[in-house]
Short mmCIF file of C-alpha atoms and ligand atoms in Angstrom, two decimals:
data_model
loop_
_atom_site.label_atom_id
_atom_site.label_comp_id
_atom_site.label_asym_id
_atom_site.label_seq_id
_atom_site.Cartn_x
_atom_site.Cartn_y
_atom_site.Cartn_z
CA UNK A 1 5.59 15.51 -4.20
CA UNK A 2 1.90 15.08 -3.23
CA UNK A 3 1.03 16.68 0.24
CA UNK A 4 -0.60 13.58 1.78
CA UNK A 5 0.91 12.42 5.37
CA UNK A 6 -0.28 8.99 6.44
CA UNK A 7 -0.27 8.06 10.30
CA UNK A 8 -1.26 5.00 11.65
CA UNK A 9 -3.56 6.68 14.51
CA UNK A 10 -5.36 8.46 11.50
CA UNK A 11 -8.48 7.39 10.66
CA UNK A 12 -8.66 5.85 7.26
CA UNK A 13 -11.46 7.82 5.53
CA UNK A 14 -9.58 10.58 6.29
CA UNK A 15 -6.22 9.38 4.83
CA UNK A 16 -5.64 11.43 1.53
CA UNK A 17 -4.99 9.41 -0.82
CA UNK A 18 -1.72 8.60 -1.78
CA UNK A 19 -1.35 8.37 -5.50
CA UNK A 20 -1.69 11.69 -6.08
CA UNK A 21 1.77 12.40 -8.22
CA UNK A 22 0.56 9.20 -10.77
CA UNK A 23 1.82 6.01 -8.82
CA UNK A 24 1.35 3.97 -8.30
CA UNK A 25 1.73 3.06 -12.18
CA UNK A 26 -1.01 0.67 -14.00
CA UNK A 27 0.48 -2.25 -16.17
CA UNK A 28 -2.42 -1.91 -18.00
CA UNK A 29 -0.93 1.30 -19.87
CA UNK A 30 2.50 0.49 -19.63
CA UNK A 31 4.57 -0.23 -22.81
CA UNK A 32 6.37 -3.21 -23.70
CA UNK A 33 4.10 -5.62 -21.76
CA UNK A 34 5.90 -7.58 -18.94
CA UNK A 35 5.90 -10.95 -19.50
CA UNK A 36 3.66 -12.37 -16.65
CA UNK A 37 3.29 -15.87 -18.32
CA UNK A 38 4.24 -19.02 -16.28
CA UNK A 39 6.99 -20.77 -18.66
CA UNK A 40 6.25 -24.71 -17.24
CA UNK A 41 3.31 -26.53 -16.67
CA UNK A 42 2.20 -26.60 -12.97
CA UNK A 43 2.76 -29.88 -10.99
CA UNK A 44 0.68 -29.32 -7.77
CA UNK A 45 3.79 -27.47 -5.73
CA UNK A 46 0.92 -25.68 -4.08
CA UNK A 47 -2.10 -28.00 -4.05
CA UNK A 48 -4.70 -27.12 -0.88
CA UNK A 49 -2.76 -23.81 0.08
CA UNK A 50 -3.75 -20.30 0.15
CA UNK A 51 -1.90 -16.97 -0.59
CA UNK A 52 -1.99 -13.72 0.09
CA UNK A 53 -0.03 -11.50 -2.02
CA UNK A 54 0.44 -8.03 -1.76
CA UNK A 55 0.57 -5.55 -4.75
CA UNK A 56 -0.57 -8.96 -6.18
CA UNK A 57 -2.37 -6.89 -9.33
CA UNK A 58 0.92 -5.95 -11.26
CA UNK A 59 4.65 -6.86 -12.03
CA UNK A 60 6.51 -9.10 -9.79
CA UNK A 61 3.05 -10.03 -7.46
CA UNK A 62 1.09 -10.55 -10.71
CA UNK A 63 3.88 -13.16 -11.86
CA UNK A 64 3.66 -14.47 -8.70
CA UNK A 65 -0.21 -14.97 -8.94
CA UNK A 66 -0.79 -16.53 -11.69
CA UNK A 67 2.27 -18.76 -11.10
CA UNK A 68 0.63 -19.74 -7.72
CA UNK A 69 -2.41 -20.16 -9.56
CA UNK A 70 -1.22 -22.60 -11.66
CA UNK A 71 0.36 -24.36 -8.49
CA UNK A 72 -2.91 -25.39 -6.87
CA UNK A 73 -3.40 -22.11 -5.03
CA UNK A 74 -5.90 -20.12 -3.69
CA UNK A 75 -4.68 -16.80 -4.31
CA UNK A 76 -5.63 -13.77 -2.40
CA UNK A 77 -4.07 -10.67 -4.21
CA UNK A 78 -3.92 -7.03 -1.83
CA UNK A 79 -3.23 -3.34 -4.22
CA UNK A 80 -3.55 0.03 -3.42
CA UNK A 81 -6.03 1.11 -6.20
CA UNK A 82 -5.30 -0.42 -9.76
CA UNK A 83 -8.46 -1.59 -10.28
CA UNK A 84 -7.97 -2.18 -14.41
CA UNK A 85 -4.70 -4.64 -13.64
CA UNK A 86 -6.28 -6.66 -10.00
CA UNK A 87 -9.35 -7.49 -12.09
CA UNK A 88 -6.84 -8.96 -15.10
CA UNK A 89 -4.72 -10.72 -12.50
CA UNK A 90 -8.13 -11.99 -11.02
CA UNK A 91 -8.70 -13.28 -14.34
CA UNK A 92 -5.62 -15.06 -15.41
CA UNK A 93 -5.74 -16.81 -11.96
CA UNK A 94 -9.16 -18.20 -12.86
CA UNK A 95 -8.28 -19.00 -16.34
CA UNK A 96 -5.73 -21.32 -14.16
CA UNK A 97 -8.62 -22.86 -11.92
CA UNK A 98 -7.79 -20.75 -8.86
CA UNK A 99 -10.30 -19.63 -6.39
CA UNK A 100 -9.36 -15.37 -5.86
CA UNK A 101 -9.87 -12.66 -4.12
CA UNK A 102 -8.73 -9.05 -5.15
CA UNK A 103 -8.68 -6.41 -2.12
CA UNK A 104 -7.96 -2.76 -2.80
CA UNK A 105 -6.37 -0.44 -0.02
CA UNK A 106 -3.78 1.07 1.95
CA UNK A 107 -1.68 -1.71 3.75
CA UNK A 108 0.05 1.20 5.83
CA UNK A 109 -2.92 1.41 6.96
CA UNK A 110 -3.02 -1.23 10.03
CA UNK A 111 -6.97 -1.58 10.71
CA UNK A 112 -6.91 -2.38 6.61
CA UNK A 113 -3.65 -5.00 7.01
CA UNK A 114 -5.90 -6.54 9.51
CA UNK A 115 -9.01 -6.27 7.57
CA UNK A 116 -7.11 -8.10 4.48
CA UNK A 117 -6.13 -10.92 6.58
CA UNK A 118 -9.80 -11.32 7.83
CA UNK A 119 -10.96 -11.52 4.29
CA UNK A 120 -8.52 -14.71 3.22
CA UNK A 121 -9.99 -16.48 6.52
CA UNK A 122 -13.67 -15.69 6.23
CA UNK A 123 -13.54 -16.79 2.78
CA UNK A 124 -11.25 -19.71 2.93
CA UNK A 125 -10.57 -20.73 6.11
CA UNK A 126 -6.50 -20.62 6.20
CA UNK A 127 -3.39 -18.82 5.40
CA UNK A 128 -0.46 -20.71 4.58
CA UNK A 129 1.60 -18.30 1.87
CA UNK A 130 2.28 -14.43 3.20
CA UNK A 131 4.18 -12.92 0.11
CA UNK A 132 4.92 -9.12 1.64
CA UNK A 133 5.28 -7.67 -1.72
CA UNK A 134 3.69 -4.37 -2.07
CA UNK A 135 6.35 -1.23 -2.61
CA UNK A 136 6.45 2.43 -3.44
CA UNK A 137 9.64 4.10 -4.68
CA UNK A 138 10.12 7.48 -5.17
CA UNK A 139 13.73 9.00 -6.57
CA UNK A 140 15.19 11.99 -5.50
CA UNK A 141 18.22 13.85 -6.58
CA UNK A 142 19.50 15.11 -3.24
CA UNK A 143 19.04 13.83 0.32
CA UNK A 144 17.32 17.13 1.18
CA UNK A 145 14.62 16.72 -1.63
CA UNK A 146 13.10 13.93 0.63
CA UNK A 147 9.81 15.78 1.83
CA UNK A 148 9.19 14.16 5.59
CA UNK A 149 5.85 13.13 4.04
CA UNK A 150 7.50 11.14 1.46
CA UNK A 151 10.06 9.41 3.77
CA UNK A 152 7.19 8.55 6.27
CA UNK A 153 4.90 6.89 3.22
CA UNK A 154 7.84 5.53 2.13
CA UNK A 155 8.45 3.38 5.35
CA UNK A 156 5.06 3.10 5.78
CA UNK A 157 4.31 1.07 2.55
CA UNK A 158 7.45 -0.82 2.02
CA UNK A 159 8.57 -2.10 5.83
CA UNK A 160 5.12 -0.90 8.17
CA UNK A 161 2.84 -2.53 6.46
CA UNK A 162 4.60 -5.65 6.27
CA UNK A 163 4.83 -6.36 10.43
CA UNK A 164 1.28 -5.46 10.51
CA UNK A 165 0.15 -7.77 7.90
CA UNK A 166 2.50 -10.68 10.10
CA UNK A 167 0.94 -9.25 12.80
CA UNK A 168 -2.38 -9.96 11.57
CA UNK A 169 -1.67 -13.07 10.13
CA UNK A 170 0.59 -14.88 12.96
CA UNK A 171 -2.13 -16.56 14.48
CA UNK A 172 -2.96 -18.27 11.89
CA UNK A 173 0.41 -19.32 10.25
CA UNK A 174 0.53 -22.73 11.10
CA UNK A 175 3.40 -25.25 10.65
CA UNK A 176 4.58 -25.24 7.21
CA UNK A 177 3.55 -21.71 6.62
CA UNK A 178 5.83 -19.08 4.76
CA UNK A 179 6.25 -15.90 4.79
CA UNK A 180 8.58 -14.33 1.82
CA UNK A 181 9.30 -10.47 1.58
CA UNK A 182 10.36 -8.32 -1.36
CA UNK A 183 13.20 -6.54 -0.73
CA UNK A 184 15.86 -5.14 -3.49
CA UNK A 185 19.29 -5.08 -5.10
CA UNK A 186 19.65 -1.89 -3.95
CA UNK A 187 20.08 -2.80 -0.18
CA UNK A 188 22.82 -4.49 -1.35
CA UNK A 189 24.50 -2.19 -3.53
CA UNK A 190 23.23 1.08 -2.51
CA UNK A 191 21.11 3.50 -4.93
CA UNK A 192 22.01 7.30 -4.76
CA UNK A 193 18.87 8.38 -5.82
CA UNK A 194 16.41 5.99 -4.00
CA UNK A 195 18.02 6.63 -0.17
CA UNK A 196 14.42 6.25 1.89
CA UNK A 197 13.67 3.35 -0.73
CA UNK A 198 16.94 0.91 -0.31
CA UNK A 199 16.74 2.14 3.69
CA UNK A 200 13.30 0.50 3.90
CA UNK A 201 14.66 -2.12 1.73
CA UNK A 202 17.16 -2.50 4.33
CA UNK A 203 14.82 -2.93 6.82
CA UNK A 204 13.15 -5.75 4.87
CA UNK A 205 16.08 -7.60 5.63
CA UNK A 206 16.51 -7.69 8.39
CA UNK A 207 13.36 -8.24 9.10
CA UNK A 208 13.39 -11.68 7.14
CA UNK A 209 16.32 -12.58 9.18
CA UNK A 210 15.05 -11.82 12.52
CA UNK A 211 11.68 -12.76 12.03
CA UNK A 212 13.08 -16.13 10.86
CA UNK A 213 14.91 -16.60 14.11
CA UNK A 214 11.23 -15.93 15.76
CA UNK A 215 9.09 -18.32 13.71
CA UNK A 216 11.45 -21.20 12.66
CA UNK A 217 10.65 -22.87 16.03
CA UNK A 218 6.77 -23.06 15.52
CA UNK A 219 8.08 -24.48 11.78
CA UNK A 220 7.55 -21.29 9.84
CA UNK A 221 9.42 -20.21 7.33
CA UNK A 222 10.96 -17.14 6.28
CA UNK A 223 12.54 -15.88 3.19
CA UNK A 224 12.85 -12.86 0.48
CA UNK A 225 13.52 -12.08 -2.93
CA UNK A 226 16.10 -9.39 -3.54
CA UNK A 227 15.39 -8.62 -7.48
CA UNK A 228 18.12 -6.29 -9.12
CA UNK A 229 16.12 -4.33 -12.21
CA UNK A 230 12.44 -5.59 -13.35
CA UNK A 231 10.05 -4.67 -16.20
CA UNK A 232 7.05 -3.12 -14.17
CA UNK A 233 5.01 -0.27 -14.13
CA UNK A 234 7.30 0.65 -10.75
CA UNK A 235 10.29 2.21 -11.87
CA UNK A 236 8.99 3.49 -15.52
CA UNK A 237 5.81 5.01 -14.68
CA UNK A 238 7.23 7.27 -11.87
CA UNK A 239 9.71 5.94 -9.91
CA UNK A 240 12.93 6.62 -11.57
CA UNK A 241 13.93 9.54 -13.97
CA UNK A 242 13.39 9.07 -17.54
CA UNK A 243 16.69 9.38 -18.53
CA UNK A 244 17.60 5.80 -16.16
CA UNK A 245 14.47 4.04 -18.15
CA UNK A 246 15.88 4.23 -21.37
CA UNK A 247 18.92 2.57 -20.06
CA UNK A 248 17.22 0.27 -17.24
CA UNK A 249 18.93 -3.16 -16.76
CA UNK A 250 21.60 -2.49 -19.34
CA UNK A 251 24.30 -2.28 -16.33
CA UNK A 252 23.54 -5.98 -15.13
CA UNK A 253 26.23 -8.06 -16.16
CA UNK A 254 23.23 -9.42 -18.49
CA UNK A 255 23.36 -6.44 -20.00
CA UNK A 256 19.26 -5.89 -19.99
CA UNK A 257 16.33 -5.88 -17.13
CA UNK A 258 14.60 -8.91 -15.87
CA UNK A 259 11.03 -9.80 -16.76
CA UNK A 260 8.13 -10.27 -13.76
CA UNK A 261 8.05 -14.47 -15.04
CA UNK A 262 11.98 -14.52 -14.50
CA UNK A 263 11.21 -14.00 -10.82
CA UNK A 264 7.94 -15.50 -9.66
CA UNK A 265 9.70 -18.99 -10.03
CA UNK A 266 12.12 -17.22 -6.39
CA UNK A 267 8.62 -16.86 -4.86
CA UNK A 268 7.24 -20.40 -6.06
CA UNK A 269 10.67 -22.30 -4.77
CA UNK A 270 10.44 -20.80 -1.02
CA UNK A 271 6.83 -21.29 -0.52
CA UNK A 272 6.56 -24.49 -1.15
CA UNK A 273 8.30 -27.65 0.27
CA UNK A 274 11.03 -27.63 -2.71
CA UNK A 275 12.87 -24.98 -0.19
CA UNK A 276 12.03 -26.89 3.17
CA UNK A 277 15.56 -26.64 4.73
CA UNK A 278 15.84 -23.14 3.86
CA UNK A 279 14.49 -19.76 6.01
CA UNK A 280 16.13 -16.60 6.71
CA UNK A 281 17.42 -16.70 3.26
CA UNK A 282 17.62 -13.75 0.84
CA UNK A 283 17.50 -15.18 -3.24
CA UNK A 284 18.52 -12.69 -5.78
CA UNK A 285 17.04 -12.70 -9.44
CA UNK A 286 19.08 -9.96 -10.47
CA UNK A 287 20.99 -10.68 -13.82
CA UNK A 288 24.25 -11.80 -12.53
CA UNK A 289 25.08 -9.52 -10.14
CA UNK A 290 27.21 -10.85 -7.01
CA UNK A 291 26.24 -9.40 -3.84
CA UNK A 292 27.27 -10.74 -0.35
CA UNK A 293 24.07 -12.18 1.53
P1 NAD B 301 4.42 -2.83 -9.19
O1 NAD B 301 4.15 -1.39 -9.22
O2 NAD B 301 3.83 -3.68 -10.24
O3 NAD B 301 3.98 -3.45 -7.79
C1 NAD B 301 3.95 -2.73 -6.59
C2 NAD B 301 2.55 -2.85 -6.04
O4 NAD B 301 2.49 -2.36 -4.71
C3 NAD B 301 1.52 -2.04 -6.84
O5 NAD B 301 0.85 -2.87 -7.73
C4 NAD B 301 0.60 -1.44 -5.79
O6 NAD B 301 -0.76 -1.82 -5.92
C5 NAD B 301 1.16 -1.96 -4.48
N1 NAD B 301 1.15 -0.90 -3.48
C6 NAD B 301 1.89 0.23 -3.47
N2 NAD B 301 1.59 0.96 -2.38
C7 NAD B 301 0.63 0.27 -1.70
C8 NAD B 301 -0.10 0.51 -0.51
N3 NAD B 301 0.12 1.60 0.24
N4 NAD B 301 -1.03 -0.39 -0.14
C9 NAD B 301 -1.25 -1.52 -0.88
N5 NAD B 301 -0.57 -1.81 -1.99
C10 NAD B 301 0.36 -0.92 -2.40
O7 NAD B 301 6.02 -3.01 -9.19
P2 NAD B 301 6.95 -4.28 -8.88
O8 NAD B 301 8.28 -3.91 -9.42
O9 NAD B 301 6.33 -5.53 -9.26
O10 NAD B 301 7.10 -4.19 -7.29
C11 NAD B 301 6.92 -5.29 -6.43
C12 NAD B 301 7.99 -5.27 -5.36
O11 NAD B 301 9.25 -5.52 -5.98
C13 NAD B 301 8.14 -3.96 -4.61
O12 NAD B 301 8.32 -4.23 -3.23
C14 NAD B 301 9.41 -3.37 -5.19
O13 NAD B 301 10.05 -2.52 -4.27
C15 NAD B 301 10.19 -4.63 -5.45
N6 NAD B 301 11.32 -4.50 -6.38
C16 NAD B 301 11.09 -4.15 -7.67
C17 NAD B 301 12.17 -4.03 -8.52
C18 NAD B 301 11.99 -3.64 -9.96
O14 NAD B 301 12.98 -3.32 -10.63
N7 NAD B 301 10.78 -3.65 -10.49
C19 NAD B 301 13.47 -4.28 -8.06
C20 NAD B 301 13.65 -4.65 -6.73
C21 NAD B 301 12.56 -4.76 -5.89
MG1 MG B 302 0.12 -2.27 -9.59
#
C-alpha cells in the first residue's frame, strides 16, 4: 500500500499523491471496452440543467455524462487525475451538444470540493444535479492488512468528500435540485475482502437517507444507486484480486457483470422529474440480486 496519509487540515500541495499503487485505473487502457453508449435517443429529460459529476471521466460517471449530455445538460465532470479518459468524456459530451467542464483533483480534499463547486457557478451560473460518484476500493485479505492510511483515504474519498461537496453546493441547490450518491451492493450483502470499502458504502446510505429527511422540505431530492458488479477500470485495474476478475459478475443471478450504459439510465430517472415523488430511495442495478432496502 502506498505511504500517503491525507488530512483535511493538510495543505493540498503538500498532499502526496494518492495513486501511487496504479489506481486509480484509466479506461483508456482497460480491456474489453465498457459500453458507455446511451441506448435511446434523448428527449429533453434534462433541458436547462447543470451537473456535476464526480469521477465523471470513467465507468459508471462517464455513462452518466454522456447520458446527461444527451438529456439537455450541462455537464460538469470532477476526477482525481485521468487526464486521457476526462478529456474523452469531455468529448463525447460535446459530440452530444453539451456545454463541459472537466476538473482534476482530490475531492477529500475540502478547499478543492469547494473549489469544484465554484467552478460550475462561475461558469454557468447554477447547480441543479449533484451526482456524488467518485470511489476508491482497495481489497484486503485480512482485517489487519488495512494500513490506517488506507482506511483513512478510504473514508476520505468515498463518504468525506461527498458532505463537503453538499456542503459546498447547498446554497445553491434550489427547489427541484437532486442530489444522487453511489453507493454499492456490497453494503447490502457484505464483501469479506472490501471491509473499509462496503463500511464507507454504508455510510453512503445512510447518508442519502438522512440527508433526504434534511432537504426534502426546501424540495430537494435525494437518492442513490446501489450497483452490484460493473465493467470499469475500478475493480480490474486494482481493486480486486485477479483471480475474482476472471470470474466478476458470474455470481449475479444474471450470471455476468453489468455494463456502465446498464446503469446511467438509475442516475437519469432520479435526477430528473420522471422520479419526482421519490427521495431517500436506494435503486439497485445489480443483475437480479434481491436485497432488502
Ligand atoms: P471508475 O474507476 O471508473 O470511477 C471512479 C472514479 O472516482 C475515478 O474515475 C476517479 O477519477 C474518481 N476518484 C477516485 N478517487 C478520487 C478522489 N480522491 N478525488 C476525485 N475523484 C476521485 O469506477 P466506477 O466503477 O465507475 O466507480 C464509480 C462509483 O461506483 C464508485 O463510487 C464505486 O464505488 C461505485 N461502484 C462500482 C461498482 C463496480 O462494480 N464497478 C459497484 C458498486 C459501486
Ligand atoms: Mg477514472
Amino acid at each position: 500500500m502506498p505511504d500517503a496519509t491525507r488530512t483535511p487540515d493538510v495543505d493540498a500541495a503538500h498532499i502526496e499523491p494518492i495513486h501511487q499503487d496504479g489506481l486509480p485505473g484509466h479506461e483508456s487502457q482497460l480491456e474489453p471496452k465498457p459500453d458507455w453508449q446511451p441506448r435511446y435517443p434523448g428527449s429533453g429529460r434534462l433541458k436547462g440543467k447543470v451537473a456535476l459529476i464526480t469521477g465523471g471521466d470513467s465507468g459508471i460517471g462517464r455513462a452518466t455524462a454522456v447520458l446527461f449530455a444527451r438529456e439537455g445538460a450541462k455537464v460538469a465532470i470532477a476526477y482525481l487525475c485521468e487526464h486521457d479518459d476526462a478529456k474523452k468524456t469531455e468529448r463525447i459530451c460535446r459530440e452530444e451538444g453539451a456545454e463541459t467542464l472537466a476538473i482534476p483533483g482530490d475531492l477529500g480534499d475540502p478547499d478543492h470540493a469547494r473549489e469544484v463547486v465554484r467552478q460550475v457557478i462561475d461558469e454557468w451560473g447554477q447547480l441543479d444535479v449533484l451526482v456524488n460518484n467518485a470511489g476508491e476500493q482497495h481489497a484486503a485479505r485480512d482485517v489487519t492488512d488495512i494500513a490506517p492510511e488506507q482506511l483513512q483515504r478510504t473514508f476520505q474519498t468515498n463518504i468525506f468528500a461527498m458532505f463537503y461537496l453538499v456542503q459546498a453546493a447547498r446554497p445553491h441547490l434550489k427547489k427541484g435540485a437532486a442530489i444522487i450518491n453511489t453507493t454499492s451492493i456490497t453494503m447490502y450483502q457484505g464483501s469479506p475482502e472490501l471491509l473499509d470499502y462496503s463500511a464507507t458504502k454504508g455510510a453512503i446510505t445512510a447518508f442519502t437517507r438522512s440527508l433526504n429527511d434534511n432537504l426534502i422540505g426546501d424540495g430537494i431530492r435525494v437518492n442513490a444507486v446501489a450497483p452490484g458488479p460493473i465493467w470499469t477500470p475500478l475493480n480490474p485495474m486494482g481493486g480486486a484480486p485477479k483471480e475474482k476478475i476472471a470470474k466478476f459478475g458470474e455470481s449475479t443471478p444474471m450470471g455476468r457483470p453489468g455494463q456502465p450504459n446498464e446503469v446511467a439510465p438509475c442516475y437519469l430517472f432520479l435526477a430528473c422529474e420522471d422520479s419526482s415523488y421519490m427521495s431517500g430511495q436506494v435503486l439497485h442495478p445489480n443483475g437480479g440480486t434481491v436485497v432488502g432496502g
